[in-house]
PDB file of C-alpha atoms in Angstrom:
ATOM      1  CA  UNK V   1     -53.706  54.249  14.183  1.00 40.00           C
ATOM      2  CA  UNK V   2     -50.815  53.716  12.644  1.00 48.00           C
ATOM      3  CA  UNK V   3     -49.520  55.853  16.029  1.00 72.00           C
ATOM      4  CA  UNK V   4     -51.578  53.223  18.815  1.00 84.00           C
ATOM      5  CA  UNK V   5     -49.300  51.618  21.251  1.00 91.00           C
ATOM      6  CA  UNK V   6     -49.637  47.873  20.756  1.00 94.00           C
ATOM      7  CA  UNK V   7     -49.992  45.240  23.475  1.00 96.00           C
ATOM      8  CA  UNK V   8     -50.346  41.538  23.272  1.00 97.00           C
ATOM      9  CA  UNK V   9     -52.012  39.317  26.247  1.00 97.00           C
ATOM     10  CA  UNK V  10     -51.224  35.812  26.783  1.00 95.00           C
ATOM     11  CA  UNK V  11     -54.610  34.641  27.488  1.00 95.00           C
ATOM     12  CA  UNK V  12     -58.223  35.123  25.519  1.00 92.00           C
ATOM     13  CA  UNK V  13     -59.101  38.857  28.047  1.00 93.00           C
ATOM     14  CA  UNK V  14     -57.254  40.135  30.996  1.00 96.00           C
ATOM     15  CA  UNK V  15     -56.970  39.086  34.564  1.00 97.00           C
ATOM     16  CA  UNK V  16     -54.660  39.660  37.590  1.00 98.00           C
ATOM     17  CA  UNK V  17     -50.871  37.918  37.615  1.00 97.00           C
ATOM     18  CA  UNK V  18     -52.196  38.097  33.725  1.00 97.00           C
ATOM     19  CA  UNK V  19     -48.570  38.226  31.662  1.00 97.00           C
ATOM     20  CA  UNK V  20     -48.446  41.325  29.193  1.00 97.00           C
ATOM     21  CA  UNK V  21     -45.906  42.985  26.413  1.00 97.00           C
ATOM     22  CA  UNK V  22     -45.490  46.537  25.317  1.00 94.00           C
ATOM     23  CA  UNK V  23     -42.637  46.897  23.122  1.00 82.00           C
ATOM     24  CA  UNK V  24     -43.329  50.602  23.456  1.00 83.00           C
ATOM     25  CA  UNK V  25     -44.111  52.418  26.253  1.00 80.00           C
ATOM     26  CA  UNK V  26     -46.218  56.424  25.725  1.00 71.00           C
ATOM     27  CA  UNK V  27     -44.557  58.721  27.363  1.00 70.00           C
ATOM     28  CA  UNK V  28     -45.596  59.277  31.066  1.00 67.00           C
ATOM     29  CA  UNK V  29     -47.677  61.679  32.172  1.00 65.00           C
ATOM     30  CA  UNK V  30     -49.735  62.078  28.906  1.00 74.00           C
ATOM     31  CA  UNK V  31     -52.495  59.137  27.673  1.00 82.00           C
ATOM     32  CA  UNK V  32     -51.800  57.312  24.587  1.00 90.00           C
ATOM     33  CA  UNK V  33     -54.319  55.386  22.484  1.00 93.00           C
ATOM     34  CA  UNK V  34     -53.743  51.829  22.205  1.00 94.00           C
ATOM     35  CA  UNK V  35     -54.563  47.766  20.066  1.00 96.00           C
ATOM     36  CA  UNK V  36     -54.869  44.643  22.584  1.00 97.00           C
ATOM     37  CA  UNK V  37     -53.987  42.096  20.948  1.00 97.00           C
ATOM     38  CA  UNK V  38     -55.255  38.999  22.396  1.00 97.00           C
ATOM     39  CA  UNK V  39     -53.990  35.244  22.686  1.00 96.00           C
ATOM     40  CA  UNK V  40     -56.801  33.873  20.622  1.00 96.00           C
ATOM     41  CA  UNK V  41     -56.489  36.460  18.037  1.00 96.00           C
ATOM     42  CA  UNK V  42     -59.442  38.543  18.954  1.00 97.00           C
ATOM     43  CA  UNK V  43     -58.357  42.605  20.209  1.00 97.00           C
ATOM     44  CA  UNK V  44     -59.624  45.862  21.217  1.00 98.00           C
ATOM     45  CA  UNK V  45     -59.244  49.985  21.047  1.00 97.00           C
ATOM     46  CA  UNK V  46     -57.101  50.193  24.626  1.00 97.00           C
ATOM     47  CA  UNK V  47     -56.210  53.364  26.451  1.00 95.00           C
ATOM     48  CA  UNK V  48     -53.027  53.596  28.528  1.00 93.00           C
ATOM     49  CA  UNK V  49     -51.549  56.489  30.962  1.00 91.00           C
ATOM     50  CA  UNK V  50     -48.582  55.743  32.811  1.00 89.00           C
ATOM     51  CA  UNK V  51     -48.936  56.267  36.625  1.00 88.00           C
ATOM     52  CA  UNK V  52     -45.266  55.962  37.091  1.00 87.00           C
ATOM     53  CA  UNK V  53     -41.920  54.186  36.093  1.00 87.00           C
ATOM     54  CA  UNK V  54     -43.624  50.912  36.482  1.00 92.00           C
ATOM     55  CA  UNK V  55     -46.778  51.389  36.846  1.00 93.00           C
ATOM     56  CA  UNK V  56     -49.717  51.465  34.077  1.00 94.00           C
ATOM     57  CA  UNK V  57     -53.234  52.029  33.782  1.00 95.00           C
ATOM     58  CA  UNK V  58     -55.116  50.950  30.930  1.00 96.00           C
ATOM     59  CA  UNK V  59     -58.691  51.222  29.561  1.00 97.00           C
ATOM     60  CA  UNK V  60     -59.489  48.468  27.546  1.00 98.00           C
ATOM     61  CA  UNK V  61     -62.474  48.504  24.910  1.00 98.00           C
ATOM     62  CA  UNK V  62     -65.863  45.959  24.600  1.00 97.00           C
ATOM     63  CA  UNK V  63     -64.870  42.748  23.373  1.00 97.00           C
ATOM     64  CA  UNK V  64     -65.246  40.086  22.724  1.00 95.00           C
ATOM     65  CA  UNK V  65     -63.534  36.558  22.535  1.00 93.00           C
ATOM     66  CA  UNK V  66     -62.842  34.643  19.938  1.00 93.00           C
ATOM     67  CA  UNK V  67     -65.757  32.667  21.740  1.00 92.00           C
ATOM     68  CA  UNK V  68     -68.017  34.882  20.866  1.00 93.00           C
ATOM     69  CA  UNK V  69     -67.535  35.472  25.188  1.00 93.00           C
ATOM     70  CA  UNK V  70     -68.998  40.033  25.416  1.00 95.00           C
ATOM     71  CA  UNK V  71     -66.248  41.500  27.135  1.00 95.00           C
ATOM     72  CA  UNK V  72     -67.091  45.282  28.793  1.00 96.00           C
ATOM     73  CA  UNK V  73     -64.931  47.357  29.107  1.00 97.00           C
ATOM     74  CA  UNK V  74     -62.683  47.082  31.738  1.00 97.00           C
ATOM     75  CA  UNK V  75     -60.527  49.576  33.834  1.00 98.00           C
ATOM     76  CA  UNK V  76     -56.489  47.869  34.759  1.00 98.00           C
ATOM     77  CA  UNK V  77     -53.806  48.729  36.818  1.00 98.00           C
ATOM     78  CA  UNK V  78     -49.944  46.678  35.479  1.00 97.00           C
ATOM     79  CA  UNK V  79     -47.093  46.753  36.758  1.00 97.00           C
ATOM     80  CA  UNK V  80     -43.246  45.927  34.531  1.00 96.00           C
ATOM     81  CA  UNK V  81     -42.004  42.873  35.928  1.00 96.00           C
ATOM     82  CA  UNK V  82     -38.482  43.609  34.036  1.00 92.00           C
ATOM     83  CA  UNK V  83     -36.331  45.958  33.791  1.00 89.00           C
ATOM     84  CA  UNK V  84     -36.964  47.910  30.091  1.00 89.00           C
ATOM     85  CA  UNK V  85     -40.340  47.636  30.445  1.00 89.00           C
ATOM     86  CA  UNK V  86     -41.452  44.994  27.774  1.00 93.00           C
ATOM     87  CA  UNK V  87     -42.980  42.711  30.319  1.00 96.00           C
ATOM     88  CA  UNK V  88     -46.099  43.554  31.926  1.00 97.00           C
ATOM     89  CA  UNK V  89     -48.145  41.379  34.175  1.00 97.00           C
ATOM     90  CA  UNK V  90     -52.150  42.840  35.899  1.00 98.00           C
ATOM     91  CA  UNK V  91     -51.748  43.681  39.170  1.00 98.00           C
ATOM     92  CA  UNK V  92     -55.344  44.351  39.784  1.00 98.00           C
ATOM     93  CA  UNK V  93     -58.827  45.916  37.929  1.00 97.00           C
ATOM     94  CA  UNK V  94     -59.256  49.667  39.310  1.00 97.00           C
ATOM     95  CA  UNK V  95     -62.505  51.059  39.102  1.00 92.00           C
TER      96      UNK V  95
END
């Protein structure tokens, strides 16, 4: 998955308000494979889709934290917090 988007999360899981870093975004209106790296060293596969210039949908596959806490597949809405679109925050969980 060398063409995957790399997403770095500032915690061991995602939640509203959580900080996220994304170096390279997917093209608008196209989905892209992603690899999510959590602060505790755990990781998950994901897909992301830009809804608008400052909005990103992120569907994270099931994974386990380093403390072996299982986290089910979840769908999130992220909002950009800077003009470079490298820093994001989780806005809310999507159905």
